[in-house]
Amino acid sequence: MKNYFGIDIGGTAVKWAILNEEFHVVTRGSLPTAFETADELVAVLADLVRPHLSEVEAVGVSVPGGIYEDDPDGTIHRGGALLYMDGCPLGRRLREELGLPVAVNNDGKCCALGEYAAGALRGVRTGVVLAIGTGIGGGIVIDGHVLRGAHCFAGEFSFLRNDVRPASDLGLDLFSGACGWMGLRDMVAAEKGIKADESLDGHRIFEWVEAGDPAALRALSRYARAFDATLLNLQCVIDPEVFVISGGISARPELLAAMRAEMPGVVEAYKAFGGIPVPQVKAAELGNDANLAGAVQEAMRLV
């Protein structure tokens, strides 16, 4: 059975793993993302792979930033959390260092591909992954291929507007502001009449939810309705079979339960139009390994 080397470059850590053709992890490791230049990061990535050159067929890399469709150099645009990677032809540089095929793709799109390959999107022709973090990342998978778009910007859900009327503060109108995890935090704080600061994290919020705290439950319902309304907008544009919710708080069953409970009320507002499909929502299955699996899925196409 063939093996592949997957790398997931995040803002705080670089995770790596050797995965086989069935996306099972053979071995894994990680190190801090404590780099200051593209040259430094490329050198470290090459050093990670070199001891395993005889074991793997290709390398797949998940990165912040955009990578254009069919770009053989795997050039990173914008760089996301790693601005020094903007303009770096990461695929070409690693290929020259290692002598192996190298595929590079955006982290949100790798997450979606990973769930398609071995997670909650298996067997789905059209699916969407939304990753809840500070913002909302993710990707759109159609017939096994992730949609990148003309400017490698497809799936950047954070920038969806909740209200298209002119506003003095655009940030208040963005999907990321309302439904990033801090949107839930702010709703909980408002319902409980407390300050929304660093002491109020996801663990504390869901401890209250689990205990049946009325204010926390009201906030979770408000958050779920806001998220569901955007899913319905996306249903009208993409019409996927299923939406997969990933990211830290997606592991909480109470979140998915709230979204499913609120969805009928959100759809009810459209009853006069009839025939609008009800968005189907599932939790991600791969957790932190989704990006690695998606990166390897891309690498497998090269051999």
mmCIF file of C-alpha atoms in Angstrom:
data_model
loop_
_atom_site.group_PDB
_atom_site.id
_atom_site.type_symbol
_atom_site.label_atom_id
_atom_site.label_comp_id
_atom_site.label_asym_id
_atom_site.label_seq_id
_atom_site.Cartn_x
_atom_site.Cartn_y
_atom_site.Cartn_z
ATOM 1 C CA MET A 1 0.000 0.000 0.000
ATOM 2 C CA LYS A 2 1.351 3.432 -0.973
ATOM 3 C CA ASN A 3 2.055 6.130 1.596
ATOM 4 C CA TYR A 4 1.948 9.918 1.310
ATOM 5 C CA PHE A 5 3.392 12.752 3.390
ATOM 6 C CA GLY A 6 0.869 15.341 4.566
ATOM 7 C CA ILE A 7 1.734 18.729 6.074
ATOM 8 C CA ASP A 8 -0.711 21.168 7.682
ATOM 9 C CA ILE A 9 0.787 24.620 8.260
ATOM 10 C CA GLY A 10 -1.162 26.622 10.813
ATOM 11 C CA GLY A 11 -0.573 29.911 12.545
ATOM 12 C CA THR A 12 0.726 28.255 15.724
ATOM 13 C CA ALA A 13 1.833 24.746 14.705
ATOM 14 C CA VAL A 14 2.999 22.716 11.727
ATOM 15 C CA LYS A 15 1.443 19.248 11.875
ATOM 16 C CA TRP A 16 2.681 16.429 9.683
ATOM 17 C CA ALA A 17 1.790 12.804 9.137
ATOM 18 C CA ILE A 18 2.403 9.889 6.813
ATOM 19 C CA LEU A 19 -0.965 8.577 5.612
ATOM 20 C CA ASN A 20 -1.679 5.507 3.536
ATOM 21 C CA GLU A 21 -4.086 5.204 0.612
ATOM 22 C CA GLU A 22 -6.976 4.671 2.996
ATOM 23 C CA PHE A 23 -6.064 7.861 4.879
ATOM 24 C CA HIS A 24 -4.941 6.007 7.991
ATOM 25 C CA VAL A 25 -2.108 7.689 9.879
ATOM 26 C CA VAL A 26 1.118 5.667 9.913
ATOM 27 C CA THR A 27 3.128 8.163 11.972
ATOM 28 C CA ARG A 28 2.789 11.814 12.897
ATOM 29 C CA GLY A 29 4.469 14.784 14.557
ATOM 30 C CA SER A 30 4.304 18.552 15.006
ATOM 31 C CA LEU A 31 6.417 21.607 15.744
ATOM 32 C CA PRO A 32 5.709 25.279 16.495
ATOM 33 C CA THR A 33 5.231 27.671 13.568
ATOM 34 C CA ALA A 34 8.070 29.834 14.866
ATOM 35 C CA PHE A 35 9.432 31.132 11.557
ATOM 36 C CA GLU A 36 10.135 34.609 10.232
ATOM 37 C CA THR A 37 10.827 34.026 6.528
ATOM 38 C CA ALA A 38 9.687 31.808 3.684
ATOM 39 C CA ASP A 39 13.212 30.436 3.279
ATOM 40 C CA GLU A 40 13.262 29.292 6.892
ATOM 41 C CA LEU A 41 9.894 27.558 6.637
ATOM 42 C CA VAL A 42 10.752 25.829 3.341
ATOM 43 C CA ALA A 43 14.014 24.508 4.811
ATOM 44 C CA VAL A 44 12.241 23.092 7.866
ATOM 45 C CA LEU A 45 9.515 21.428 5.767
ATOM 46 C CA ALA A 46 12.111 19.796 3.526
ATOM 47 C CA ASP A 47 13.955 18.518 6.596
ATOM 48 C CA LEU A 48 10.729 16.967 7.892
ATOM 49 C CA VAL A 49 10.214 14.960 4.711
ATOM 50 C CA ARG A 50 13.799 13.911 3.904
ATOM 51 C CA PRO A 51 14.063 11.036 6.425
ATOM 52 C CA HIS A 52 10.950 9.499 4.801
ATOM 53 C CA LEU A 53 11.745 9.921 1.099
ATOM 54 C CA SER A 54 11.901 6.178 0.484
ATOM 55 C CA GLU A 55 8.555 5.640 2.229
ATOM 56 C CA VAL A 56 6.267 8.117 0.413
ATOM 57 C CA GLU A 57 5.067 8.707 -3.149
ATOM 58 C CA ALA A 58 4.242 12.422 -2.930
ATOM 59 C CA VAL A 59 3.775 15.346 -0.550
ATOM 60 C CA GLY A 60 0.592 17.317 0.111
ATOM 61 C CA VAL A 61 0.652 20.655 1.928
ATOM 62 C CA SER A 62 -2.218 22.567 3.513
ATOM 63 C CA VAL A 63 -1.451 26.292 3.902
ATOM 64 C CA PRO A 64 -3.095 29.611 4.742
ATOM 65 C CA GLY A 65 -3.638 31.810 1.690
ATOM 66 C CA GLY A 66 -4.807 31.176 -1.843
ATOM 67 C CA ILE A 67 -3.374 28.869 -4.514
ATOM 68 C CA TYR A 68 -4.638 29.141 -8.071
ATOM 69 C CA GLU A 69 -6.127 26.156 -9.887
ATOM 70 C CA ASP A 70 -3.564 24.049 -11.776
ATOM 71 C CA ASP A 71 -0.619 26.169 -10.651
ATOM 72 C CA PRO A 72 2.320 23.718 -10.914
ATOM 73 C CA ASP A 73 4.445 25.934 -8.649
ATOM 74 C CA GLY A 74 1.936 25.953 -5.800
ATOM 75 C CA THR A 75 2.472 29.693 -5.309
ATOM 76 C CA ILE A 76 0.856 31.113 -2.179
ATOM 77 C CA HIS A 77 -1.100 34.352 -2.534
ATOM 78 C CA ARG A 78 -1.917 36.607 0.431
ATOM 79 C CA GLY A 79 -0.369 34.183 2.943
ATOM 80 C CA GLY A 80 -3.171 34.378 5.489
ATOM 81 C CA ALA A 81 -1.722 34.144 8.991
ATOM 82 C CA LEU A 82 1.783 33.828 7.515
ATOM 83 C CA LEU A 83 2.179 37.017 5.501
ATOM 84 C CA TYR A 84 5.820 36.275 4.718
ATOM 85 C CA MET A 85 4.640 33.361 2.540
ATOM 86 C CA ASP A 86 2.873 35.683 0.096
ATOM 87 C CA GLY A 87 4.337 35.007 -3.359
ATOM 88 C CA CYS A 88 6.309 31.920 -2.299
ATOM 89 C CA PRO A 89 6.204 29.101 -4.921
ATOM 90 C CA LEU A 90 6.071 26.513 -2.156
ATOM 91 C CA GLY A 91 5.233 23.537 -4.364
ATOM 92 C CA ARG A 92 8.106 24.143 -6.763
ATOM 93 C CA ARG A 93 10.624 24.824 -4.029
ATOM 94 C CA LEU A 94 9.779 21.658 -2.111
ATOM 95 C CA ARG A 95 9.733 19.618 -5.327
ATOM 96 C CA GLU A 96 13.239 20.843 -6.148
ATOM 97 C CA GLU A 97 14.441 20.071 -2.625
ATOM 98 C CA LEU A 98 12.908 16.601 -2.393
ATOM 99 C CA GLY A 99 12.555 15.241 -5.925
ATOM 100 C CA LEU A 100 8.944 14.243 -5.194
ATOM 101 C CA PRO A 101 5.601 15.489 -6.553
ATOM 102 C CA VAL A 102 4.217 18.210 -4.266
ATOM 103 C CA ALA A 103 0.614 19.478 -4.127
ATOM 104 C CA VAL A 104 -0.274 22.687 -2.261
ATOM 105 C CA ASN A 105 -3.758 23.922 -1.403
ATOM 106 C CA ASN A 106 -5.522 26.323 0.952
ATOM 107 C CA ASP A 107 -6.193 25.028 4.473
ATOM 108 C CA GLY A 108 -9.983 25.474 4.367
ATOM 109 C CA LYS A 109 -10.167 23.717 1.016
ATOM 110 C CA CYS A 110 -7.964 20.892 2.327
ATOM 111 C CA CYS A 111 -10.351 20.541 5.262
ATOM 112 C CA ALA A 112 -13.255 20.114 2.830
ATOM 113 C CA LEU A 113 -11.307 17.630 0.689
ATOM 114 C CA GLY A 114 -10.348 15.653 3.783
ATOM 115 C CA GLU A 115 -13.967 15.307 4.873
ATOM 116 C CA TYR A 116 -14.817 14.257 1.309
ATOM 117 C CA ALA A 117 -12.045 11.663 1.179
ATOM 118 C CA ALA A 118 -12.511 10.069 4.582
ATOM 119 C CA GLY A 119 -15.069 11.952 6.642
ATOM 120 C CA ALA A 120 -18.586 13.373 6.692
ATOM 121 C CA LEU A 121 -18.708 14.151 2.937
ATOM 122 C CA ARG A 122 -17.922 10.606 1.773
ATOM 123 C CA GLY A 123 -20.234 9.651 -1.076
ATOM 124 C CA VAL A 124 -21.551 13.210 -1.479
ATOM 125 C CA ARG A 125 -21.400 14.808 -4.942
ATOM 126 C CA THR A 126 -21.884 18.395 -3.753
ATOM 127 C CA GLY A 127 -20.955 19.333 -0.200
ATOM 128 C CA VAL A 128 -19.781 22.289 1.853
ATOM 129 C CA VAL A 129 -17.565 22.452 4.918
ATOM 130 C CA LEU A 130 -17.699 25.480 7.213
ATOM 131 C CA ALA A 131 -14.905 25.672 9.782
ATOM 132 C CA ILE A 132 -15.777 27.778 12.824
ATOM 133 C CA GLY A 133 -12.847 29.664 14.288
ATOM 134 C CA THR A 134 -12.168 33.356 14.745
ATOM 135 C CA GLY A 135 -13.713 33.583 11.291
ATOM 136 C CA ILE A 136 -15.490 31.045 9.073
ATOM 137 C CA GLY A 137 -13.266 29.153 6.658
ATOM 138 C CA GLY A 138 -14.048 26.075 4.637
ATOM 139 C CA GLY A 139 -14.574 24.837 1.134
ATOM 140 C CA ILE A 140 -16.993 23.643 -1.521
ATOM 141 C CA VAL A 141 -16.515 20.154 -2.980
ATOM 142 C CA ILE A 142 -18.148 19.197 -6.280
ATOM 143 C CA ASP A 143 -17.626 15.690 -7.702
ATOM 144 C CA GLY A 144 -14.470 15.231 -5.657
ATOM 145 C CA HIS A 145 -12.853 18.528 -6.625
ATOM 146 C CA VAL A 146 -12.687 21.596 -4.421
ATOM 147 C CA LEU A 147 -13.916 24.833 -5.965
ATOM 148 C CA ARG A 148 -11.146 27.437 -5.918
ATOM 149 C CA GLY A 149 -12.756 30.163 -8.032
ATOM 150 C CA ALA A 150 -11.228 32.709 -10.397
ATOM 151 C CA HIS A 151 -9.224 34.371 -7.602
ATOM 152 C CA CYS A 152 -8.764 31.297 -5.351
ATOM 153 C CA PHE A 153 -11.316 32.912 -3.028
ATOM 154 C CA ALA A 154 -14.235 30.474 -3.206
ATOM 155 C CA GLY A 155 -15.209 29.232 0.243
ATOM 156 C CA GLU A 156 -14.049 32.333 2.122
ATOM 157 C CA PHE A 157 -17.332 32.402 3.996
ATOM 158 C CA SER A 158 -16.149 34.913 6.610
ATOM 159 C CA PHE A 159 -16.815 37.800 4.242
ATOM 160 C CA LEU A 160 -20.480 37.047 3.543
ATOM 161 C CA ARG A 161 -22.661 40.010 4.482
ATOM 162 C CA ASN A 162 -25.521 39.490 6.885
ATOM 163 C CA ASP A 163 -27.098 42.780 5.810
ATOM 164 C CA VAL A 164 -26.423 44.327 2.408
ATOM 165 C CA ARG A 165 -27.641 47.789 3.409
ATOM 166 C CA PRO A 166 -24.902 50.420 3.857
ATOM 167 C CA ALA A 167 -23.294 50.270 7.278
ATOM 168 C CA SER A 168 -20.795 52.465 9.055
ATOM 169 C CA ASP A 169 -18.995 49.428 10.444
ATOM 170 C CA LEU A 170 -18.735 46.636 7.887
ATOM 171 C CA GLY A 171 -17.365 44.214 10.472
ATOM 172 C CA LEU A 172 -20.692 44.152 12.285
ATOM 173 C CA ASP A 173 -22.397 42.845 9.171
ATOM 174 C CA LEU A 174 -20.086 39.947 8.354
ATOM 175 C CA PHE A 175 -20.828 36.257 8.859
ATOM 176 C CA SER A 176 -17.506 35.923 10.702
ATOM 177 C CA GLY A 177 -18.539 38.548 13.232
ATOM 178 C CA ALA A 178 -21.893 36.965 13.972
ATOM 179 C CA CYS A 179 -20.967 33.298 13.708
ATOM 180 C CA GLY A 180 -17.276 32.939 14.374
ATOM 181 C CA TRP A 181 -16.923 31.377 17.823
ATOM 182 C CA MET A 182 -16.589 34.842 19.367
ATOM 183 C CA GLY A 183 -20.044 35.663 18.001
ATOM 184 C CA LEU A 184 -21.394 32.937 20.278
ATOM 185 C CA ARG A 185 -19.253 34.277 23.122
ATOM 186 C CA ASP A 186 -20.648 37.779 22.672
ATOM 187 C CA MET A 187 -24.237 36.501 22.602
ATOM 188 C CA VAL A 188 -23.700 34.525 25.798
ATOM 189 C CA ALA A 189 -22.138 37.538 27.506
ATOM 190 C CA ALA A 190 -25.035 39.761 26.442
ATOM 191 C CA GLU A 191 -27.644 37.273 27.686
ATOM 192 C CA LYS A 192 -25.868 36.884 31.024
ATOM 193 C CA GLY A 193 -25.013 40.572 31.406
ATOM 194 C CA ILE A 194 -21.282 39.927 31.782
ATOM 195 C CA LYS A 195 -18.147 41.112 30.023
ATOM 196 C CA ALA A 196 -17.027 39.267 26.866
ATOM 197 C CA ASP A 197 -13.319 38.837 27.509
ATOM 198 C CA GLU A 198 -10.621 36.143 27.393
ATOM 199 C CA SER A 199 -11.964 34.444 30.513
ATOM 200 C CA LEU A 200 -15.123 33.521 28.616
ATOM 201 C CA ASP A 201 -14.026 30.664 26.362
ATOM 202 C CA GLY A 202 -15.777 27.798 24.624
ATOM 203 C CA HIS A 203 -15.242 25.396 27.501
ATOM 204 C CA ARG A 204 -16.964 27.702 29.951
ATOM 205 C CA ILE A 205 -19.825 28.457 27.567
ATOM 206 C CA PHE A 206 -20.626 24.799 27.007
ATOM 207 C CA GLU A 207 -20.321 24.007 30.701
ATOM 208 C CA TRP A 208 -23.205 26.443 31.166
ATOM 209 C CA VAL A 209 -25.090 24.938 28.215
ATOM 210 C CA GLU A 210 -24.592 21.426 29.588
ATOM 211 C CA ALA A 211 -25.850 22.551 32.989
ATOM 212 C CA GLY A 212 -29.001 24.004 31.403
ATOM 213 C CA ASP A 213 -28.186 27.660 32.140
ATOM 214 C CA PRO A 214 -31.146 29.599 30.636
ATOM 215 C CA ALA A 215 -29.065 32.552 29.408
ATOM 216 C CA ALA A 216 -26.487 30.329 27.722
ATOM 217 C CA LEU A 217 -29.241 28.275 26.085
ATOM 218 C CA ARG A 218 -30.949 31.419 24.774
ATOM 219 C CA ALA A 219 -27.657 32.623 23.327
ATOM 220 C CA LEU A 220 -26.968 29.249 21.693
ATOM 221 C CA SER A 221 -30.404 29.334 20.067
ATOM 222 C CA ARG A 222 -29.784 32.873 18.762
ATOM 223 C CA TYR A 223 -26.413 31.826 17.397
ATOM 224 C CA ALA A 224 -27.897 28.735 15.745
ATOM 225 C CA ARG A 225 -30.636 30.792 14.053
ATOM 226 C CA ALA A 226 -28.069 33.228 12.662
ATOM 227 C CA PHE A 227 -25.908 30.391 11.366
ATOM 228 C CA ASP A 228 -28.896 28.572 9.863
ATOM 229 C CA ALA A 229 -30.018 31.708 8.020
ATOM 230 C CA THR A 230 -26.657 31.908 6.255
ATOM 231 C CA LEU A 231 -26.770 28.193 5.453
ATOM 232 C CA LEU A 232 -30.114 28.787 3.756
ATOM 233 C CA ASN A 233 -28.534 31.570 1.677
ATOM 234 C CA LEU A 234 -25.748 29.184 0.669
ATOM 235 C CA GLN A 235 -28.316 26.474 -0.103
ATOM 236 C CA CYS A 236 -29.871 28.859 -2.637
ATOM 237 C CA VAL A 237 -26.496 29.466 -4.316
ATOM 238 C CA ILE A 238 -24.682 26.113 -4.112
ATOM 239 C CA ASP A 239 -27.524 23.670 -3.271
ATOM 240 C CA PRO A 240 -25.287 21.087 -1.543
ATOM 241 C CA GLU A 241 -26.485 17.739 -0.284
ATOM 242 C CA VAL A 242 -24.968 18.419 3.115
ATOM 243 C CA PHE A 243 -23.209 21.110 5.125
ATOM 244 C CA VAL A 244 -20.445 19.872 7.425
ATOM 245 C CA ILE A 245 -19.576 22.001 10.437
ATOM 246 C CA SER A 246 -15.984 21.789 11.675
ATOM 247 C CA GLY A 247 -13.724 23.731 14.006
ATOM 248 C CA GLY A 248 -13.335 23.750 17.773
ATOM 249 C CA ILE A 249 -16.924 24.189 18.960
ATOM 250 C CA SER A 250 -18.306 21.877 16.255
ATOM 251 C CA ALA A 251 -17.333 18.931 18.458
ATOM 252 C CA ARG A 252 -20.077 19.917 20.910
ATOM 253 C CA PRO A 253 -23.274 17.952 20.157
ATOM 254 C CA GLU A 254 -25.328 20.791 21.650
ATOM 255 C CA LEU A 255 -24.294 23.060 18.765
ATOM 256 C CA LEU A 256 -25.553 20.733 16.032
ATOM 257 C CA ALA A 257 -28.677 19.963 18.064
ATOM 258 C CA ALA A 258 -29.444 23.699 18.328
ATOM 259 C CA MET A 259 -28.871 24.252 14.609
ATOM 260 C CA ARG A 260 -31.200 21.397 13.728
ATOM 261 C CA ALA A 261 -33.812 22.600 16.204
ATOM 262 C CA GLU A 262 -33.799 26.159 14.838
ATOM 263 C CA MET A 263 -33.726 25.260 11.140
ATOM 264 C CA PRO A 264 -37.500 24.651 10.693
ATOM 265 C CA GLY A 265 -38.246 28.153 11.985
ATOM 266 C CA VAL A 266 -35.687 29.695 9.639
ATOM 267 C CA VAL A 267 -37.118 27.826 6.638
ATOM 268 C CA GLU A 268 -40.696 28.644 7.677
ATOM 269 C CA ALA A 269 -40.120 32.291 6.768
ATOM 270 C CA TYR A 270 -39.819 31.167 3.130
ATOM 271 C CA LYS A 271 -42.969 29.024 3.058
ATOM 272 C CA ALA A 272 -44.753 31.371 0.637
ATOM 273 C CA PHE A 273 -42.142 30.569 -2.008
ATOM 274 C CA GLY A 274 -42.284 26.798 -1.565
ATOM 275 C CA GLY A 275 -39.801 24.187 -2.667
ATOM 276 C CA ILE A 276 -36.707 25.630 -0.974
ATOM 277 C CA PRO A 277 -34.549 22.678 0.152
ATOM 278 C CA VAL A 278 -33.925 22.457 3.879
ATOM 279 C CA PRO A 279 -30.165 22.580 4.577
ATOM 280 C CA GLN A 280 -28.881 19.285 5.982
ATOM 281 C CA VAL A 281 -26.206 19.735 8.645
ATOM 282 C CA LYS A 282 -23.650 17.230 9.942
ATOM 283 C CA ALA A 283 -20.666 17.411 12.245
ATOM 284 C CA ALA A 284 -17.174 16.923 10.838
ATOM 285 C CA GLU A 285 -15.661 13.514 11.484
ATOM 286 C CA LEU A 286 -11.909 13.988 11.077
ATOM 287 C CA GLY A 287 -11.257 16.791 13.549
ATOM 288 C CA ASN A 288 -7.706 18.134 13.362
ATOM 289 C CA ASP A 289 -6.725 15.516 10.759
ATOM 290 C CA ALA A 290 -9.040 16.843 8.032
ATOM 291 C CA ASN A 291 -6.447 19.205 6.575
ATOM 292 C CA LEU A 292 -3.817 16.454 6.475
ATOM 293 C CA ALA A 293 -6.206 14.074 4.712
ATOM 294 C CA GLY A 294 -7.187 16.772 2.217
ATOM 295 C CA ALA A 295 -3.566 17.624 1.479
ATOM 296 C CA VAL A 296 -2.848 13.942 0.850
ATOM 297 C CA GLN A 297 -5.943 13.666 -1.348
ATOM 298 C CA GLU A 298 -4.431 16.374 -3.547
ATOM 299 C CA ALA A 299 -1.022 14.671 -3.537
ATOM 300 C CA MET A 300 -2.559 11.367 -4.638
ATOM 301 C CA ARG A 301 -3.748 13.019 -7.869
ATOM 302 C CA LEU A 302 -0.122 13.626 -8.858
ATOM 303 C CA VAL A 303 1.002 9.983 -9.001
#
